[in-house]
mmCIF file of C-alpha atoms in Angstrom:
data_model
loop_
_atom_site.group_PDB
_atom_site.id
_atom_site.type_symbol
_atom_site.label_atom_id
_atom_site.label_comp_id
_atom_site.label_asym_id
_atom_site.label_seq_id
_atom_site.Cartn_x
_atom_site.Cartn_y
_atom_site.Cartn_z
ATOM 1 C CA UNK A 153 17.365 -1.726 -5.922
ATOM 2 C CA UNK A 154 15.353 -4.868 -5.828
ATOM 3 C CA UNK A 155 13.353 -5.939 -3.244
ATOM 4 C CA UNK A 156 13.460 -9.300 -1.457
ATOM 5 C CA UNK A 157 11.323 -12.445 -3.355
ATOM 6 C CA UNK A 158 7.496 -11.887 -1.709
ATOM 7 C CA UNK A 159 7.983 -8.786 -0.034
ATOM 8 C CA UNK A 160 7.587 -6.133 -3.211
ATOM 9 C CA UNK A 161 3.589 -5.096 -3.423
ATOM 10 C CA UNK A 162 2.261 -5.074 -6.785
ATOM 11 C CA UNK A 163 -0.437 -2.268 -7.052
ATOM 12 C CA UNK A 164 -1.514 0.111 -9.863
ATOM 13 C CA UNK A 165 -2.157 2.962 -11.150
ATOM 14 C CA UNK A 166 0.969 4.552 -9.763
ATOM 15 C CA UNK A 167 0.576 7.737 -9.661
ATOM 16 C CA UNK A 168 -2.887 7.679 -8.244
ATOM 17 C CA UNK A 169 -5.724 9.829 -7.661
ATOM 18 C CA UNK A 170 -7.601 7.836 -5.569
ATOM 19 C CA UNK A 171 -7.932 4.196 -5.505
ATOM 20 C CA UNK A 172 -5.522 1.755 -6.417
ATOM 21 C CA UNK A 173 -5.895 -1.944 -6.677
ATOM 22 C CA UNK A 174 -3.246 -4.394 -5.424
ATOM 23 C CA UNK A 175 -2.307 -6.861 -8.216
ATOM 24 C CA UNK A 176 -0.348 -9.814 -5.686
ATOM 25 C CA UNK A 177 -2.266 -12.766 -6.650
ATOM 26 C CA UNK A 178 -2.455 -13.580 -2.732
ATOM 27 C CA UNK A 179 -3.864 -10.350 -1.159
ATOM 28 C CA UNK A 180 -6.055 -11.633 0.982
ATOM 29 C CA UNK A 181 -8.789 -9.796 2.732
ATOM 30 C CA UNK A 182 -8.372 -8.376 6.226
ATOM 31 C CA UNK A 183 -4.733 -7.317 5.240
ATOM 32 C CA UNK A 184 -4.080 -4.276 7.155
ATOM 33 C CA UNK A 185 -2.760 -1.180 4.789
ATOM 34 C CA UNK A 186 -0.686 1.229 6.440
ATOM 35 C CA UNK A 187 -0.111 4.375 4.759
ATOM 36 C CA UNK A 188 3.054 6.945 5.388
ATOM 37 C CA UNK A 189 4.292 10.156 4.848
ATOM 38 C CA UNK A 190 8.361 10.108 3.308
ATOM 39 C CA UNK A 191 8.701 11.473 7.143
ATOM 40 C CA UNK A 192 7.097 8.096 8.485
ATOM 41 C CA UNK A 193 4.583 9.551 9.833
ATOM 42 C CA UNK A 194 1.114 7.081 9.824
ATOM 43 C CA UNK A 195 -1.084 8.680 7.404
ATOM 44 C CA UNK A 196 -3.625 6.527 6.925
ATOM 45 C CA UNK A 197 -4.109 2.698 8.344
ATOM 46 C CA UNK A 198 -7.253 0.880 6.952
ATOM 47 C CA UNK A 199 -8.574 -2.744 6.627
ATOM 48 C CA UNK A 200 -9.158 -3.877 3.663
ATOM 49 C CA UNK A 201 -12.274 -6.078 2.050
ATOM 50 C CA UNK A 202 -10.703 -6.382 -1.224
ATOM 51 C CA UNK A 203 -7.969 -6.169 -3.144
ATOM 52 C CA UNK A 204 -7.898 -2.221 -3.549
ATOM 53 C CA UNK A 205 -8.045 0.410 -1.620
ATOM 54 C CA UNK A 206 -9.262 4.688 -1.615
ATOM 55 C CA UNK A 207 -6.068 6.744 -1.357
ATOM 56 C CA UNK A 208 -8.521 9.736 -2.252
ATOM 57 C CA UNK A 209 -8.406 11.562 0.953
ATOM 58 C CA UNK A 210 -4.269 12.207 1.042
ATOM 59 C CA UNK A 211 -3.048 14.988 -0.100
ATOM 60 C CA UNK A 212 -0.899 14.843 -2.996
ATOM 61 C CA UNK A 213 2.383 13.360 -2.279
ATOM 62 C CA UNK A 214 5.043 10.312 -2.124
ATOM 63 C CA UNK A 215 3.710 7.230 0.019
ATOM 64 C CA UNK A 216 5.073 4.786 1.486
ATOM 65 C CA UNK A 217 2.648 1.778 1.624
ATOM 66 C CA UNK A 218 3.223 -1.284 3.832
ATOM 67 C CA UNK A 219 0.539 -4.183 3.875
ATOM 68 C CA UNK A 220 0.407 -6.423 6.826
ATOM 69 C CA UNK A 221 -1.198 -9.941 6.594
ATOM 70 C CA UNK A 222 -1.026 -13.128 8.734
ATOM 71 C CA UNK A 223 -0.743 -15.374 5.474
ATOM 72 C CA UNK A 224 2.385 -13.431 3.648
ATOM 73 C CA UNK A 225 3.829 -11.183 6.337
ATOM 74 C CA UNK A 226 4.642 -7.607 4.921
ATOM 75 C CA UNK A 227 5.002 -6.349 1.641
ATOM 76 C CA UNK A 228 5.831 -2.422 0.907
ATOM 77 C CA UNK A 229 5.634 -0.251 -2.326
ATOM 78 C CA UNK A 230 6.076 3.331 -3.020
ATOM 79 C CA UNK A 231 3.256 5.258 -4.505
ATOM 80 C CA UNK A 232 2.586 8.578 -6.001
ATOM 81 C CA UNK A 233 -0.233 10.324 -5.420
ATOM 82 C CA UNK A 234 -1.594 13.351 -7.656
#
């Protein structure tokens, strides 16, 4: 399944084991990251400064990420974390 033009987030490593970096040209800083749990529940919510972001403090799992920003809207990705 494909996601809709704009709203797929580009980020890598995936799997992680700590910080992954989001590769969308157009990330801007002060996007908000929202991170959660396959049972939606809000793991993590952060803002960030740059284009990446420390996923070190999850435990090891499948994420859902969703990244909010005024300029592109919302953009989600799956990620792994080991």
């Amino acid at each position: 399944h494909t996601p809709p033009a704009g709203t797929h987030l580009d980020l890598s490593p995936n799997p992680t084991s700590g910080r992954v970096y989001f590769r969308n040209a157009d990330t801007p800083a002060g996007s908000i990251l929202s991170v959660y749990s396959m049972e939606h529940q809000l793991m993590a919510r952060m803002l960030l400064t740059h284009n990446e972001a420390d996923l070190g403090a999850l435990p090891p799992g499948v994420y859902r990420l969703e990244l909010q920003s005024e300029t592109f809207g919302r953009r989600r990705a799956m990620l792994v974390k080991i």
